[in-house]
PDB file of C-alpha atoms in Angstrom:
ATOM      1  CA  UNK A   1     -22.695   3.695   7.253  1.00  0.00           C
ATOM      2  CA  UNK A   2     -19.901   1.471   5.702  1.00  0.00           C
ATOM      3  CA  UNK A   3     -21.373  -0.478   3.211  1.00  0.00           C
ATOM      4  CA  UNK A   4     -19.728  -3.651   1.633  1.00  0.00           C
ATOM      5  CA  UNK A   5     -19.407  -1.892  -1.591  1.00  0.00           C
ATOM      6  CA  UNK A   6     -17.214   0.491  -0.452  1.00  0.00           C
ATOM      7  CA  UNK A   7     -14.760  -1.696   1.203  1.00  0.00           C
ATOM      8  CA  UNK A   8     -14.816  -3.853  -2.363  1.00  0.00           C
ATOM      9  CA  UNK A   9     -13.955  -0.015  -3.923  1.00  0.00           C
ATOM     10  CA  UNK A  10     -10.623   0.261  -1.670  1.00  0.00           C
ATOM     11  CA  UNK A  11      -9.648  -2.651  -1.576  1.00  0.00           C
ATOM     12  CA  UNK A  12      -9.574  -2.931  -5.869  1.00  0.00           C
ATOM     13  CA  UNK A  13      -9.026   1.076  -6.396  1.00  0.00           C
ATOM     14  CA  UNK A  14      -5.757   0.390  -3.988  1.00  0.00           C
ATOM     15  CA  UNK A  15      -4.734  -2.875  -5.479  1.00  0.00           C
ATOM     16  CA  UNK A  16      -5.043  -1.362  -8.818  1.00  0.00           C
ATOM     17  CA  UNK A  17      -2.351   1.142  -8.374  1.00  0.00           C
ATOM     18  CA  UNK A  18      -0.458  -0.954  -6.887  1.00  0.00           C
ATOM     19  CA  UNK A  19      -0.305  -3.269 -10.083  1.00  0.00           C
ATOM     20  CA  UNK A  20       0.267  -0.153 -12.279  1.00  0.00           C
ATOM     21  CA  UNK A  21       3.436   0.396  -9.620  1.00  0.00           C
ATOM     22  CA  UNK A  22       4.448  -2.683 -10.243  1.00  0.00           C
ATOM     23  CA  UNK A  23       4.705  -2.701 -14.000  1.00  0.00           C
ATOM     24  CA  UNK A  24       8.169  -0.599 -13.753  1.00  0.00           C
ATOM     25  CA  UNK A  25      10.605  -2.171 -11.356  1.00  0.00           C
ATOM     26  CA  UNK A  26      14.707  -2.301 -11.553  1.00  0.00           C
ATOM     27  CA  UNK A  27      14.669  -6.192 -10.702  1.00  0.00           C
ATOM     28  CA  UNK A  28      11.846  -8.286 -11.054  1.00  0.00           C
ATOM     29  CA  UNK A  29      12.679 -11.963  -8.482  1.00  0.00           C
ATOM     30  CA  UNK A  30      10.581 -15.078  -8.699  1.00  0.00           C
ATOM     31  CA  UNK A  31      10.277 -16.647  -5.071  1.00  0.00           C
ATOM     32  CA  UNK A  32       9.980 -15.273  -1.935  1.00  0.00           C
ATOM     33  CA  UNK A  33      12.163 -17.940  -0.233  1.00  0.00           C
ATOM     34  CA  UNK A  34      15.075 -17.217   1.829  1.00  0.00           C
ATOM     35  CA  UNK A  35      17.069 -16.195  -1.204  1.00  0.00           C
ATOM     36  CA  UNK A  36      14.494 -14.305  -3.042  1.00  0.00           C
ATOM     37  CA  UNK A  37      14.099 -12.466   0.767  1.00  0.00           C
ATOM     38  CA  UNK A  38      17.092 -11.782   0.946  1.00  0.00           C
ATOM     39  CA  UNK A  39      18.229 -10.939  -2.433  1.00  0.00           C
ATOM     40  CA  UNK A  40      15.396  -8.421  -2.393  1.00  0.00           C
ATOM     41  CA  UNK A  41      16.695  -6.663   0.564  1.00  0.00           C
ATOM     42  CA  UNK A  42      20.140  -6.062  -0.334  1.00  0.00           C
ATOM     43  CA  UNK A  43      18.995  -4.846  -3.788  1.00  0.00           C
ATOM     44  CA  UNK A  44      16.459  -2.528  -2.227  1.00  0.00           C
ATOM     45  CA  UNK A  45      18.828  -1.417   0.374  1.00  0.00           C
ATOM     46  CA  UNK A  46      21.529   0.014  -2.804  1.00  0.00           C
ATOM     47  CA  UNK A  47      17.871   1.708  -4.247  1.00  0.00           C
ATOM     48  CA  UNK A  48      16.747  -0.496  -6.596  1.00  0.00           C
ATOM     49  CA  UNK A  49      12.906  -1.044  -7.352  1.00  0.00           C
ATOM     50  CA  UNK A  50      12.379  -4.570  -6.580  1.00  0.00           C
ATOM     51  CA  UNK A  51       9.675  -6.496  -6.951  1.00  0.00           C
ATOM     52  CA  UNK A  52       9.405 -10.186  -5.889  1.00  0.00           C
ATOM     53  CA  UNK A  53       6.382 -12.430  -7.581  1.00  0.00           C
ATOM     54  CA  UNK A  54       5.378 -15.396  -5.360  1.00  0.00           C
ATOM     55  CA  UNK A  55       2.876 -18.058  -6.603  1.00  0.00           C
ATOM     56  CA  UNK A  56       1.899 -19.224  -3.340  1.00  0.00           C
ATOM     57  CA  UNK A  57      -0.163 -16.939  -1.044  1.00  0.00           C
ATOM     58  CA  UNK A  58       2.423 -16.463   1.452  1.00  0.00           C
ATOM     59  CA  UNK A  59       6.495 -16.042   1.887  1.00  0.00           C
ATOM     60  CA  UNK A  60       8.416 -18.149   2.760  1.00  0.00           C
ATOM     61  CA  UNK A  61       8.897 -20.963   0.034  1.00  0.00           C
ATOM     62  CA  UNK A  62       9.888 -24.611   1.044  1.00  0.00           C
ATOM     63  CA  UNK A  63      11.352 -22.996   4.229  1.00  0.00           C
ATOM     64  CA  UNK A  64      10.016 -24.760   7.245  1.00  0.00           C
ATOM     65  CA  UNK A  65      10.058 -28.349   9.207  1.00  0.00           C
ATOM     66  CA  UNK A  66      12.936 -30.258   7.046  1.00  0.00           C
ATOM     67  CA  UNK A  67      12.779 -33.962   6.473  1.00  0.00           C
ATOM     68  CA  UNK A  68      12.684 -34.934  10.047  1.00  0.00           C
ATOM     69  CA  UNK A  69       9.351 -32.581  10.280  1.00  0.00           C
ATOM     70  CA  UNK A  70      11.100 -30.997  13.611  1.00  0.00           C
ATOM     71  CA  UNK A  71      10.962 -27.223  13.513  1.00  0.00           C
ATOM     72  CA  UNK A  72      14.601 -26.088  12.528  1.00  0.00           C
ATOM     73  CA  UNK A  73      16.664 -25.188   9.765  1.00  0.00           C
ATOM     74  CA  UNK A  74      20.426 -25.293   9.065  1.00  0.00           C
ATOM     75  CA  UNK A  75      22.859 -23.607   7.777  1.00  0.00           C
ATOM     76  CA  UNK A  76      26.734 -23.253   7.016  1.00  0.00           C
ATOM     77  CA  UNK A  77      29.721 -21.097   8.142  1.00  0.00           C
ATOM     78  CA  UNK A  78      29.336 -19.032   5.174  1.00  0.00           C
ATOM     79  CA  UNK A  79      25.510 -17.839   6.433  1.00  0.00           C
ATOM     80  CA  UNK A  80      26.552 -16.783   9.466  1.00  0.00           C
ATOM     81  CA  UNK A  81      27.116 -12.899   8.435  1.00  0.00           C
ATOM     82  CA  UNK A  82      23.566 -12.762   7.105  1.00  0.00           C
ATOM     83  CA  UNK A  83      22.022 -14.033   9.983  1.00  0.00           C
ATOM     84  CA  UNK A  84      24.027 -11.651  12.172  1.00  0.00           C
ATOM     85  CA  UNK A  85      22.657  -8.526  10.028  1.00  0.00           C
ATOM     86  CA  UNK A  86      18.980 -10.005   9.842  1.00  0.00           C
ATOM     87  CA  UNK A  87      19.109 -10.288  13.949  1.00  0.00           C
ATOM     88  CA  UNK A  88      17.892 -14.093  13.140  1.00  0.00           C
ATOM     89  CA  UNK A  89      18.849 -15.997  16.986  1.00  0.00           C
ATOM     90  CA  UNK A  90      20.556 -19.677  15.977  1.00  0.00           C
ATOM     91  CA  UNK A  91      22.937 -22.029  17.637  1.00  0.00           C
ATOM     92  CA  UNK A  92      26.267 -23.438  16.932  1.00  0.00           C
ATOM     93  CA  UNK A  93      26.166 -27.686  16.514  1.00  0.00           C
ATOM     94  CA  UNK A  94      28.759 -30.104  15.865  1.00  0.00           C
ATOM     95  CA  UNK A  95      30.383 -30.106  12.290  1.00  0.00           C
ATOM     96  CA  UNK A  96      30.469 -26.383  12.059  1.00  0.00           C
ATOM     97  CA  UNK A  97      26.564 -26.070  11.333  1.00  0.00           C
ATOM     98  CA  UNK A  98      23.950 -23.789  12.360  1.00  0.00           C
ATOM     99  CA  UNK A  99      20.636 -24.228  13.525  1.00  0.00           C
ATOM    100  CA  UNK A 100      17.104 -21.619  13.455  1.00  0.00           C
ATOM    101  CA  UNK A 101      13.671 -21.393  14.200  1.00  0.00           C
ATOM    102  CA  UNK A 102      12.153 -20.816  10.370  1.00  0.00           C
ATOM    103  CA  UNK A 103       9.940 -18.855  11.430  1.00  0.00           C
ATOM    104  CA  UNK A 104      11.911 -16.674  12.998  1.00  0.00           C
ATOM    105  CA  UNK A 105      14.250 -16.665   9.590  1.00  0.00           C
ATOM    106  CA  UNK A 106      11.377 -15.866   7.236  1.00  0.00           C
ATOM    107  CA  UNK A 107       9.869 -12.780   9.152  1.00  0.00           C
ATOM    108  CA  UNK A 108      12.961 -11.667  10.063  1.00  0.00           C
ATOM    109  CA  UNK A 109      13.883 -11.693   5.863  1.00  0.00           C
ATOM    110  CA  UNK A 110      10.527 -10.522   5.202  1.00  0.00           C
ATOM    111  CA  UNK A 111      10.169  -7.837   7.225  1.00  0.00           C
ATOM    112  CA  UNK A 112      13.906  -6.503   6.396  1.00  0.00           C
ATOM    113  CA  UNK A 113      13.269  -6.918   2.764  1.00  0.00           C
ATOM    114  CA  UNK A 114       9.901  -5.020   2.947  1.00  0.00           C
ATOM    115  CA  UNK A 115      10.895  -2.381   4.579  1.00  0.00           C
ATOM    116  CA  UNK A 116      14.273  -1.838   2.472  1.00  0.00           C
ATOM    117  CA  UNK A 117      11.519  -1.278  -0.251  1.00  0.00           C
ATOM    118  CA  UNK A 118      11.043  -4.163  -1.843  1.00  0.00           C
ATOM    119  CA  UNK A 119       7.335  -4.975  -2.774  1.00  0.00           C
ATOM    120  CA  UNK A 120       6.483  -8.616  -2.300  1.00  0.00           C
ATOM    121  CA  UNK A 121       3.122 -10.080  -4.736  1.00  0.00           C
ATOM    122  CA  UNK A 122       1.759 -12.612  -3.486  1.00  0.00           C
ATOM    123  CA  UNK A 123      -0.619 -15.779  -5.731  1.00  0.00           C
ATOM    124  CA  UNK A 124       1.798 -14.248  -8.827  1.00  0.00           C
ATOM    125  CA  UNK A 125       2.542 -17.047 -11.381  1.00  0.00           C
ATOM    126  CA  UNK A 126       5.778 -16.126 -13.642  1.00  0.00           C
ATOM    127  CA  UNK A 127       5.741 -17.524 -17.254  1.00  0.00           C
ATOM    128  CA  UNK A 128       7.993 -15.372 -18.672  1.00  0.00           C
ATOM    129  CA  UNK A 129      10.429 -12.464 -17.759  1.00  0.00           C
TER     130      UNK A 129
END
């Protein structure tokens, strides 16, 4: 019989070394916005340990419904590449920009970043690097 206790034991015992991990990276990022995302996975895709600390309890940062509260983001020309590698589905508008679904964006970054290697700690507050 599973008892309670010994779910609380693998879930600490695991977290644990985890932590320990995590206390020798290559590059430490605060934020796991869209740049932190994606700064992680190009870092982690040349080998480096990466780690990214994010104080909220999720990914993702300000990245969702802009100003308008519609579901879409946009971007530039200059973006275009990234989205291209990350498989991230947007369309062309007037004025040369770019629309997404950012949700689509952050899972897409997420996912590529995490499994380039980069470890992503979530409810981390940084003070001081």
């Amino acid at each position: 019989m599973i008892r309670e206790s010994h779910i609380s034991k693998a879930i600490i015992r695991s977290a644990l070394r985890d932590l320990e991990e995590f206390s020798e990276v290559d590059v430490a990022i605060t934020g796991a916005g869209p740049s932190g995302l994606t700064a992680s996975y190009y870092l982690a895709k040349e080998g480096f340990e990466v780690l990214v600390f994010e104080r909220r309890f999720s990914f993702g940062g300000g990245t969702g419904p802009g100003g308008n509260l519609l579901p879409r983001i946009v971007f530039e020309e200059e973006a275009i590449p990234i989205l291209n590698e990350f498989n991230i589905r947007y369309v062309k508008t007037e004025h040369d920009l770019y629309v997404a679904d950012p949700v689509e964006v952050i899972a897409k970054l997420a996912s590529r970043a995490i499994d380039a290697g980069a470890r992503i700690l979530l409810g981390a507050h940084v003070q001081d690097l």
